[in-house]
PDB file of C-alpha atoms in Angstrom:
ATOM      1  CA  MET A 258       0.000   0.000   0.000  1.00 94.00           C
ATOM      2  CA  LYS A 259       1.240   3.488  -0.880  1.00 97.00           C
ATOM      3  CA  LEU A 260       0.806   6.373   1.569  1.00 98.00           C
ATOM      4  CA  THR A 261       0.851   9.884   0.135  1.00 98.00           C
ATOM      5  CA  CYS A 262       0.394  13.124   2.065  1.00 98.00           C
ATOM      6  CA  GLU A 263       0.021  16.284   0.013  1.00 97.00           C
ATOM      7  CA  ASN A 264       0.456  19.836   1.330  1.00 97.00           C
ATOM      8  CA  ILE A 265      -0.580  19.089   4.917  1.00 98.00           C
ATOM      9  CA  ASN A 266      -1.074  22.143   7.119  1.00 97.00           C
ATOM     10  CA  VAL A 267      -1.967  21.837  10.808  1.00 97.00           C
ATOM     11  CA  THR A 268      -2.841  24.744  13.082  1.00 96.00           C
ATOM     12  CA  LEU A 269      -3.237  24.371  16.852  1.00 95.00           C
ATOM     13  CA  ASP A 270      -4.313  27.286  19.079  1.00 93.00           C
ATOM     14  CA  ASP A 271      -3.860  29.660  16.129  1.00 92.00           C
ATOM     15  CA  LYS A 272      -0.258  28.527  15.690  1.00 95.00           C
ATOM     16  CA  GLU A 273       0.828  26.837  12.462  1.00 96.00           C
ATOM     17  CA  ILE A 274       2.594  23.625  13.515  1.00 97.00           C
ATOM     18  CA  VAL A 275       2.882  21.742  10.217  1.00 98.00           C
ATOM     19  CA  LYS A 276       3.490  23.753   7.062  1.00 97.00           C
ATOM     20  CA  SER A 277       2.756  22.482   3.541  1.00 97.00           C
ATOM     21  CA  LEU A 278       4.191  19.039   4.262  1.00 97.00           C
ATOM     22  CA  THR A 279       4.290  16.535   1.410  1.00 98.00           C
ATOM     23  CA  LEU A 280       5.471  12.952   1.938  1.00 98.00           C
ATOM     24  CA  HIS A 281       5.348   9.753  -0.066  1.00 98.00           C
ATOM     25  CA  ALA A 282       5.859   6.206   1.198  1.00 98.00           C
ATOM     26  CA  ALA A 283       6.089   3.555  -1.502  1.00 97.00           C
ATOM     27  CA  ASP A 284       4.534   0.122  -1.149  1.00 96.00           C
ATOM     28  CA  ASN A 285       6.342  -1.879   1.577  1.00 96.00           C
ATOM     29  CA  ALA A 286       8.846   0.937   2.219  1.00 97.00           C
ATOM     30  CA  PHE A 287      10.087   1.877   5.701  1.00 98.00           C
ATOM     31  CA  VAL A 288      10.030   5.680   5.752  1.00 98.00           C
ATOM     32  CA  GLY A 289      11.386   7.642   8.695  1.00 98.00           C
ATOM     33  CA  ILE A 290      10.603  11.172   9.848  1.00 98.00           C
ATOM     34  CA  VAL A 291      13.358  12.738  11.914  1.00 98.00           C
ATOM     35  CA  GLY A 292      13.851  16.146  13.450  1.00 97.00           C
ATOM     36  CA  PRO A 293      14.373  17.896  16.786  1.00 96.00           C
ATOM     37  CA  ASN A 294      11.798  17.869  19.574  1.00 93.00           C
ATOM     38  CA  GLY A 295       8.893  20.177  18.830  1.00 93.00           C
ATOM     39  CA  CYS A 296       9.416  20.240  15.069  1.00 96.00           C
ATOM     40  CA  GLY A 297       5.940  18.806  14.381  1.00 96.00           C
ATOM     41  CA  LYS A 298       6.595  15.098  13.736  1.00 96.00           C
ATOM     42  CA  SER A 299       3.895  13.771  16.079  1.00 94.00           C
ATOM     43  CA  THR A 300       1.414  16.468  15.121  1.00 96.00           C
ATOM     44  CA  PHE A 301       1.815  15.547  11.474  1.00 97.00           C
ATOM     45  CA  LEU A 302       1.389  11.830  12.150  1.00 97.00           C
ATOM     46  CA  LYS A 303      -1.754  12.502  14.186  1.00 96.00           C
ATOM     47  CA  THR A 304      -3.328  13.976  11.071  1.00 96.00           C
ATOM     48  CA  VAL A 305      -2.397  10.836   9.136  1.00 97.00           C
ATOM     49  CA  TYR A 306      -4.114   8.556  11.647  1.00 95.00           C
ATOM     50  CA  ARG A 307      -6.930  11.055  12.121  1.00 94.00           C
ATOM     51  CA  VAL A 308      -6.589  12.173  15.714  1.00 94.00           C
ATOM     52  CA  LEU A 309      -6.162  15.712  14.360  1.00 95.00           C
ATOM     53  CA  LYS A 310      -7.814  17.282  11.344  1.00 95.00           C
ATOM     54  CA  PRO A 311      -5.510  19.230   9.022  1.00 96.00           C
ATOM     55  CA  LYS A 312      -6.370  22.783   8.088  1.00 96.00           C
ATOM     56  CA  ALA A 313      -5.439  21.890   4.522  1.00 97.00           C
ATOM     57  CA  GLY A 314      -4.072  18.947   2.596  1.00 97.00           C
ATOM     58  CA  THR A 315      -4.955  15.372   1.753  1.00 96.00           C
ATOM     59  CA  VAL A 316      -3.876  11.890   2.853  1.00 97.00           C
ATOM     60  CA  PHE A 317      -4.130   9.074   0.320  1.00 97.00           C
ATOM     61  CA  LEU A 318      -3.956   5.333   0.989  1.00 96.00           C
ATOM     62  CA  ASP A 319      -3.187   4.045  -2.484  1.00 95.00           C
ATOM     63  CA  ASP A 320      -5.579   6.212  -4.519  1.00 91.00           C
ATOM     64  CA  ALA A 321      -8.287   6.586  -1.861  1.00 96.00           C
ATOM     65  CA  ASN A 322      -8.690   9.764   0.204  1.00 96.00           C
ATOM     66  CA  ALA A 323      -8.234   8.506   3.768  1.00 96.00           C
ATOM     67  CA  LEU A 324      -9.720  11.671   5.276  1.00 94.00           C
ATOM     68  CA  LYS A 325     -13.049  10.888   3.604  1.00 95.00           C
ATOM     69  CA  MET A 326     -13.190   7.269   4.791  1.00 96.00           C
ATOM     70  CA  SER A 327     -15.128   6.159   7.843  1.00 95.00           C
ATOM     71  CA  TYR A 328     -12.872   5.573  10.838  1.00 94.00           C
ATOM     72  CA  ARG A 329     -13.602   1.868  10.574  1.00 94.00           C
ATOM     73  CA  GLN A 330     -12.540   1.805   6.921  1.00 95.00           C
ATOM     74  CA  SER A 331      -9.276   3.621   7.555  1.00 95.00           C
ATOM     75  CA  ALA A 332      -8.563   1.390  10.580  1.00 95.00           C
ATOM     76  CA  GLN A 333      -8.794  -1.636   8.289  1.00 96.00           C
ATOM     77  CA  LYS A 334      -5.955  -0.188   6.232  1.00 96.00           C
ATOM     78  CA  LEU A 335      -3.768   1.673   8.740  1.00 97.00           C
ATOM     79  CA  ALA A 336      -2.640   0.766  12.278  1.00 97.00           C
ATOM     80  CA  VAL A 337      -0.854   2.938  14.819  1.00 95.00           C
ATOM     81  CA  VAL A 338       1.684   2.535  17.594  1.00 94.00           C
ATOM     82  CA  ALA A 339       1.596   5.884  19.372  1.00 86.00           C
ATOM     83  CA  GLN A 340       4.207   7.402  21.648  1.00 73.00           C
ATOM     84  CA  HIS A 341       2.155   7.377  24.852  1.00 63.00           C
ATOM     85  CA  ASN A 342      -0.285   4.651  25.883  1.00 59.00           C
ATOM     86  CA  HIS A 343      -2.024   5.454  29.156  1.00 60.00           C
ATOM     87  CA  GLN A 344      -4.559   2.830  30.164  1.00 60.00           C
ATOM     88  CA  ASP A 345      -6.878   3.524  33.099  1.00 62.00           C
ATOM     89  CA  PHE A 346      -8.980   0.366  32.811  1.00 67.00           C
ATOM     90  CA  ASP A 347      -8.108  -3.092  34.045  1.00 85.00           C
ATOM     91  CA  PHE A 348      -8.002  -4.846  30.690  1.00 94.00           C
ATOM     92  CA  THR A 349      -5.793  -7.875  30.354  1.00 96.00           C
ATOM     93  CA  VAL A 350      -3.013  -7.928  27.790  1.00 96.00           C
ATOM     94  CA  GLY A 351      -5.041 -10.353  25.678  1.00 97.00           C
ATOM     95  CA  GLU A 352      -8.064  -8.048  25.761  1.00 96.00           C
ATOM     96  CA  VAL A 353      -5.966  -5.045  24.703  1.00 96.00           C
ATOM     97  CA  VAL A 354      -4.549  -6.930  21.718  1.00 97.00           C
ATOM     98  CA  MET A 355      -8.023  -8.223  20.815  1.00 97.00           C
ATOM     99  CA  MET A 356      -9.059  -4.575  20.361  1.00 96.00           C
ATOM    100  CA  GLY A 357      -7.008  -4.676  17.177  1.00 96.00           C
ATOM    101  CA  ARG A 358      -9.605  -6.992  15.678  1.00 96.00           C
ATOM    102  CA  ALA A 359     -12.462  -4.482  16.170  1.00 95.00           C
ATOM    103  CA  PRO A 360     -12.246  -2.810  12.723  1.00 95.00           C
ATOM    104  CA  HIS A 361     -12.856  -6.185  11.077  1.00 94.00           C
ATOM    105  CA  LYS A 362     -15.969  -7.072  13.080  1.00 91.00           C
ATOM    106  CA  ARG A 363     -19.611  -6.117  12.879  1.00 87.00           C
ATOM    107  CA  ALA A 364     -21.384  -4.512  15.830  1.00 84.00           C
ATOM    108  CA  LEU A 365     -21.826  -7.006  18.700  1.00 83.00           C
ATOM    109  CA  GLU A 366     -20.002  -9.747  16.751  1.00 88.00           C
ATOM    110  CA  ARG A 367     -18.332 -12.175  19.140  1.00 91.00           C
ATOM    111  CA  ASP A 368     -14.644 -13.032  19.044  1.00 91.00           C
ATOM    112  CA  HIS A 369     -14.029 -16.308  17.229  1.00 93.00           C
ATOM    113  CA  ALA A 370     -11.237 -18.842  16.892  1.00 96.00           C
ATOM    114  CA  GLU A 371      -9.454 -16.967  14.107  1.00 96.00           C
ATOM    115  CA  ASP A 372      -9.390 -13.791  16.234  1.00 96.00           C
ATOM    116  CA  PHE A 373      -7.766 -15.674  19.113  1.00 97.00           C
ATOM    117  CA  ARG A 374      -5.228 -17.260  16.763  1.00 97.00           C
ATOM    118  CA  ILE A 375      -4.271 -13.831  15.388  1.00 97.00           C
ATOM    119  CA  VAL A 376      -3.998 -12.345  18.911  1.00 98.00           C
ATOM    120  CA  ASN A 377      -1.821 -15.209  20.154  1.00 97.00           C
ATOM    121  CA  ASP A 378       0.433 -14.963  17.103  1.00 97.00           C
ATOM    122  CA  ALA A 379       0.821 -11.186  17.541  1.00 97.00           C
ATOM    123  CA  LEU A 380       1.767 -11.577  21.214  1.00 97.00           C
ATOM    124  CA  ASP A 381       4.277 -14.296  20.391  1.00 96.00           C
ATOM    125  CA  ARG A 382       5.884 -12.092  17.735  1.00 93.00           C
ATOM    126  CA  VAL A 383       6.604  -9.368  20.311  1.00 93.00           C
ATOM    127  CA  GLN A 384       7.667 -11.959  22.931  1.00 92.00           C
ATOM    128  CA  MET A 385       4.707 -11.211  25.227  1.00 96.00           C
ATOM    129  CA  GLY A 386       2.784 -14.470  24.855  1.00 96.00           C
ATOM    130  CA  THR A 387       3.200 -15.432  28.516  1.00 96.00           C
ATOM    131  CA  PHE A 388       1.732 -12.064  29.591  1.00 97.00           C
ATOM    132  CA  LYS A 389      -1.684 -12.657  28.024  1.00 97.00           C
ATOM    133  CA  GLU A 390      -3.583 -12.835  31.330  1.00 96.00           C
ATOM    134  CA  ARG A 391      -1.659 -10.017  33.026  1.00 96.00           C
ATOM    135  CA  LEU A 392      -3.357  -6.658  33.546  1.00 95.00           C
ATOM    136  CA  PHE A 393      -2.076  -4.136  31.015  1.00 94.00           C
ATOM    137  CA  ALA A 394      -1.825  -1.428  33.681  1.00 91.00           C
ATOM    138  CA  SER A 395       0.561  -3.604  35.711  1.00 92.00           C
ATOM    139  CA  LEU A 396       3.193  -3.696  32.951  1.00 91.00           C
ATOM    140  CA  SER A 397       6.247  -1.506  32.605  1.00 87.00           C
ATOM    141  CA  GLY A 398       6.230   1.213  29.945  1.00 82.00           C
ATOM    142  CA  GLY A 399       8.378  -0.896  27.632  1.00 84.00           C
ATOM    143  CA  GLU A 400       6.162  -3.949  28.050  1.00 89.00           C
ATOM    144  CA  GLN A 401       3.083  -1.855  27.368  1.00 89.00           C
ATOM    145  CA  GLN A 402       4.643  -0.552  24.156  1.00 88.00           C
ATOM    146  CA  ARG A 403       5.279  -4.091  22.942  1.00 90.00           C
ATOM    147  CA  VAL A 404       1.652  -4.989  23.677  1.00 93.00           C
ATOM    148  CA  ILE A 405       0.473  -1.957  21.684  1.00 93.00           C
ATOM    149  CA  LEU A 406       2.618  -3.138  18.784  1.00 94.00           C
ATOM    150  CA  ALA A 407       0.962  -6.562  19.098  1.00 96.00           C
ATOM    151  CA  ARG A 408      -2.452  -4.847  18.953  1.00 96.00           C
ATOM    152  CA  ALA A 409      -1.383  -3.094  15.742  1.00 96.00           C
ATOM    153  CA  LEU A 410      -0.166  -6.398  14.266  1.00 96.00           C
ATOM    154  CA  ALA A 411      -3.494  -8.021  15.168  1.00 97.00           C
ATOM    155  CA  GLN A 412      -5.218  -5.293  13.169  1.00 97.00           C
ATOM    156  CA  LYS A 413      -3.806  -6.921   9.997  1.00 96.00           C
ATOM    157  CA  THR A 414      -3.342  -3.718   8.013  1.00 96.00           C
ATOM    158  CA  GLN A 415      -1.115  -2.946   5.041  1.00 95.00           C
ATOM    159  CA  CYS A 416       0.225   0.272   6.537  1.00 97.00           C
ATOM    160  CA  LEU A 417       1.674   1.009   9.981  1.00 97.00           C
ATOM    161  CA  ILE A 418       2.333   4.366  11.646  1.00 97.00           C
ATOM    162  CA  LEU A 419       4.943   4.444  14.409  1.00 96.00           C
ATOM    163  CA  ASP A 420       5.181   7.588  16.531  1.00 91.00           C
ATOM    164  CA  GLU A 421       8.580   7.334  18.253  1.00 84.00           C
ATOM    165  CA  PRO A 422       7.695   3.756  19.243  1.00 82.00           C
ATOM    166  CA  THR A 423      10.997   2.863  20.901  1.00 81.00           C
ATOM    167  CA  ASN A 424      11.122   5.696  23.465  1.00 76.00           C
ATOM    168  CA  HIS A 425      10.204   3.437  26.411  1.00 73.00           C
ATOM    169  CA  LEU A 426      12.217   0.399  25.319  1.00 83.00           C
ATOM    170  CA  ASP A 427      15.717  -0.654  26.269  1.00 86.00           C
ATOM    171  CA  ILE A 428      18.139  -1.093  23.391  1.00 89.00           C
ATOM    172  CA  LYS A 429      17.511  -4.827  23.002  1.00 88.00           C
ATOM    173  CA  TYR A 430      13.799  -4.333  22.442  1.00 86.00           C
ATOM    174  CA  GLN A 431      14.335  -1.217  20.314  1.00 90.00           C
ATOM    175  CA  LEU A 432      16.300  -3.329  17.883  1.00 91.00           C
ATOM    176  CA  GLN A 433      13.893  -6.267  18.094  1.00 89.00           C
ATOM    177  CA  MET A 434      10.858  -4.058  17.456  1.00 89.00           C
ATOM    178  CA  LEU A 435      12.355  -2.383  14.423  1.00 93.00           C
ATOM    179  CA  GLU A 436      13.753  -5.672  13.091  1.00 92.00           C
ATOM    180  CA  LEU A 437      10.264  -7.189  13.360  1.00 92.00           C
ATOM    181  CA  VAL A 438       8.554  -4.241  11.685  1.00 93.00           C
ATOM    182  CA  LYS A 439      11.227  -4.121   8.972  1.00 93.00           C
ATOM    183  CA  SER A 440      10.724  -7.830   8.211  1.00 92.00           C
ATOM    184  CA  MET A 441       6.994  -7.461   7.606  1.00 89.00           C
ATOM    185  CA  LYS A 442       5.506  -6.867   4.179  1.00 87.00           C
ATOM    186  CA  MET A 443       3.818  -3.563   4.935  1.00 94.00           C
ATOM    187  CA  THR A 444       4.327   0.147   4.422  1.00 97.00           C
ATOM    188  CA  VAL A 445       5.751   1.853   7.519  1.00 97.00           C
ATOM    189  CA  VAL A 446       5.996   5.553   8.344  1.00 98.00           C
ATOM    190  CA  ALA A 447       7.844   6.166  11.600  1.00 97.00           C
ATOM    191  CA  ALA A 448       8.815   9.220  13.602  1.00 97.00           C
ATOM    192  CA  ILE A 449      12.221   8.244  14.966  1.00 94.00           C
ATOM    193  CA  HIS A 450      14.161  10.086  17.653  1.00 92.00           C
ATOM    194  CA  ASP A 451      17.415   8.144  17.318  1.00 94.00           C
ATOM    195  CA  LEU A 452      19.229   9.040  14.109  1.00 96.00           C
ATOM    196  CA  ASN A 453      21.326   5.869  14.210  1.00 95.00           C
ATOM    197  CA  LEU A 454      18.162   3.764  14.247  1.00 95.00           C
ATOM    198  CA  ALA A 455      16.930   5.768  11.270  1.00 96.00           C
ATOM    199  CA  MET A 456      20.238   5.060   9.502  1.00 95.00           C
ATOM    200  CA  MET A 457      19.925   1.340  10.204  1.00 94.00           C
ATOM    201  CA  TYR A 458      16.287   0.660   9.378  1.00 95.00           C
ATOM    202  CA  CYS A 459      14.823   3.331   7.115  1.00 97.00           C
ATOM    203  CA  ASP A 460      14.742   3.015   3.341  1.00 97.00           C
ATOM    204  CA  TYR A 461      14.057   6.735   3.053  1.00 98.00           C
ATOM    205  CA  VAL A 462      13.930   9.635   5.499  1.00 98.00           C
ATOM    206  CA  TYR A 463      12.277  13.038   5.676  1.00 98.00           C
ATOM    207  CA  ILE A 464      13.946  15.660   7.875  1.00 98.00           C
ATOM    208  CA  MET A 465      11.643  18.144   9.639  1.00 98.00           C
ATOM    209  CA  ASP A 466      12.509  21.455  11.217  1.00 97.00           C
ATOM    210  CA  ALA A 467      10.024  24.062  12.491  1.00 96.00           C
ATOM    211  CA  GLY A 468       7.101  22.310  10.813  1.00 97.00           C
ATOM    212  CA  ARG A 469       8.636  21.983   7.363  1.00 97.00           C
ATOM    213  CA  ILE A 470      10.463  19.308   5.409  1.00 98.00           C
ATOM    214  CA  VAL A 471      14.020  20.592   4.975  1.00 98.00           C
ATOM    215  CA  GLY A 472      15.563  17.491   3.418  1.00 97.00           C
ATOM    216  CA  HIS A 473      14.767  13.985   2.254  1.00 98.00           C
ATOM    217  CA  GLY A 474      16.387  11.005   0.611  1.00 98.00           C
ATOM    218  CA  LYS A 475      18.106   7.762   1.509  1.00 97.00           C
ATOM    219  CA  PRO A 476      19.445   8.041   5.083  1.00 96.00           C
ATOM    220  CA  GLU A 477      23.094   8.040   4.051  1.00 93.00           C
ATOM    221  CA  ASP A 478      22.400  10.816   1.546  1.00 96.00           C
ATOM    222  CA  ALA A 479      19.977  12.983   3.532  1.00 97.00           C
ATOM    223  CA  LEU A 480      21.531  12.773   7.007  1.00 97.00           C
ATOM    224  CA  THR A 481      24.722  14.555   6.097  1.00 96.00           C
ATOM    225  CA  GLU A 482      27.028  16.048   8.672  1.00 95.00           C
ATOM    226  CA  ALA A 483      26.131  19.543   7.473  1.00 96.00           C
ATOM    227  CA  MET A 484      22.378  18.897   7.586  1.00 97.00           C
ATOM    228  CA  ILE A 485      22.483  17.419  11.083  1.00 97.00           C
ATOM    229  CA  GLU A 486      24.525  20.329  12.400  1.00 95.00           C
ATOM    230  CA  LYS A 487      22.117  22.792  10.774  1.00 96.00           C
ATOM    231  CA  VAL A 488      18.938  21.146  12.107  1.00 97.00           C
ATOM    232  CA  TYR A 489      20.100  19.784  15.470  1.00 96.00           C
ATOM    233  CA  GLY A 490      22.992  22.098  16.268  1.00 94.00           C
ATOM    234  CA  VAL A 491      25.381  19.217  16.931  1.00 94.00           C
ATOM    235  CA  ARG A 492      28.534  17.965  15.218  1.00 94.00           C
ATOM    236  CA  VAL A 493      28.654  14.405  13.852  1.00 95.00           C
ATOM    237  CA  LYS A 494      30.869  12.172  11.770  1.00 95.00           C
ATOM    238  CA  HIS A 495      29.693   9.375   9.475  1.00 93.00           C
ATOM    239  CA  MET A 496      31.264   6.013  10.249  1.00 92.00           C
ATOM    240  CA  THR A 497      30.969   2.478   8.932  1.00 91.00           C
ATOM    241  CA  ASP A 498      31.276  -0.578  11.153  1.00 88.00           C
ATOM    242  CA  PRO A 499      33.984  -2.706   9.489  1.00 89.00           C
ATOM    243  CA  GLU A 500      32.425  -6.010  10.553  1.00 89.00           C
ATOM    244  CA  SER A 501      28.738  -5.490   9.697  1.00 86.00           C
ATOM    245  CA  GLY A 502      29.052  -2.709   7.151  1.00 86.00           C
ATOM    246  CA  CYS A 503      26.378  -0.713   9.009  1.00 86.00           C
ATOM    247  CA  ARG A 504      26.500   3.050   8.590  1.00 88.00           C
ATOM    248  CA  MET A 505      26.329   5.053  11.817  1.00 92.00           C
ATOM    249  CA  LEU A 506      26.767   8.514  13.250  1.00 94.00           C
ATOM    250  CA  ALA A 507      29.300   9.458  15.906  1.00 94.00           C
ATOM    251  CA  PHE A 508      28.254  12.550  17.858  1.00 93.00           C
ATOM    252  CA  LEU A 509      31.053  14.933  18.744  1.00 92.00           C
ATOM    253  CA  PRO A 510      31.425  17.503  21.520  1.00 86.00           C
ATOM    254  CA  SER A 511      30.789  21.095  20.605  1.00 73.00           C
ATOM    255  CA  ASN A 512      33.674  23.408  19.791  1.00 67.00           C
ATOM    256  CA  LYS A 513      32.089  25.947  22.120  1.00 56.00           C
ATOM    257  CA  THR A 514      32.051  25.907  25.917  1.00 47.00           C
ATOM    258  CA  HIS A 515      28.597  25.971  27.462  1.00 51.00           C
ATOM    259  CA  ILE A 516      27.588  26.553  31.045  1.00 45.00           C
ATOM    260  CA  ILE A 517      24.876  24.108  32.102  1.00 46.00           C
TER     261      ILE A 517
END
């Protein structure tokens, strides 16, 4: 499934947060959005998965206008793993993941054997199968995030939105989550905080600053030393691991002395 966003503008409290943003994610591509805190990454993604309504612009899933679909229709095509997942109710882990099946069911339709198979498979894929009967609220933040990913997998969509999904995970599970998502045959658009993770997993990146796209391309081409210093205000050097061949960024101390 292709995801195309054309000229998205978002205004909150009379302040323009996202400015004429255009983005394209090809079928089965892993596209990253990077940029400093407050640049508008999450606000933009919220318009894609319809928590916020853009002031202008259009979101297409393949050739269909997603903003004109019913919420149920768009949820059959696009799943979300958001940055924060606060749960005030005592649902079990299994019940939370079963919520991912809701877009595919009629009103009052009971869960059936295929639903339970899909839920169990999703939990196993994020290594949370033994937590099925635990209360979601009793889990750590990282465990909760893995359960929310399982819910998105249970939704069985062709497109996945990740809004800084690894923030609450230790490095082992950051890598496992992105490896899993990367291995799946689906289109992924992810806001990523860690530039080295973007270098490792993204096929293409868009760089945001102050609500606008200021650069885009393959990670090794777009995330240049000059661009990173301009957008983030930090010095970096590109490096290549001699054993794996992975490209990475080494962050360097500033030439200036700062008083903290």
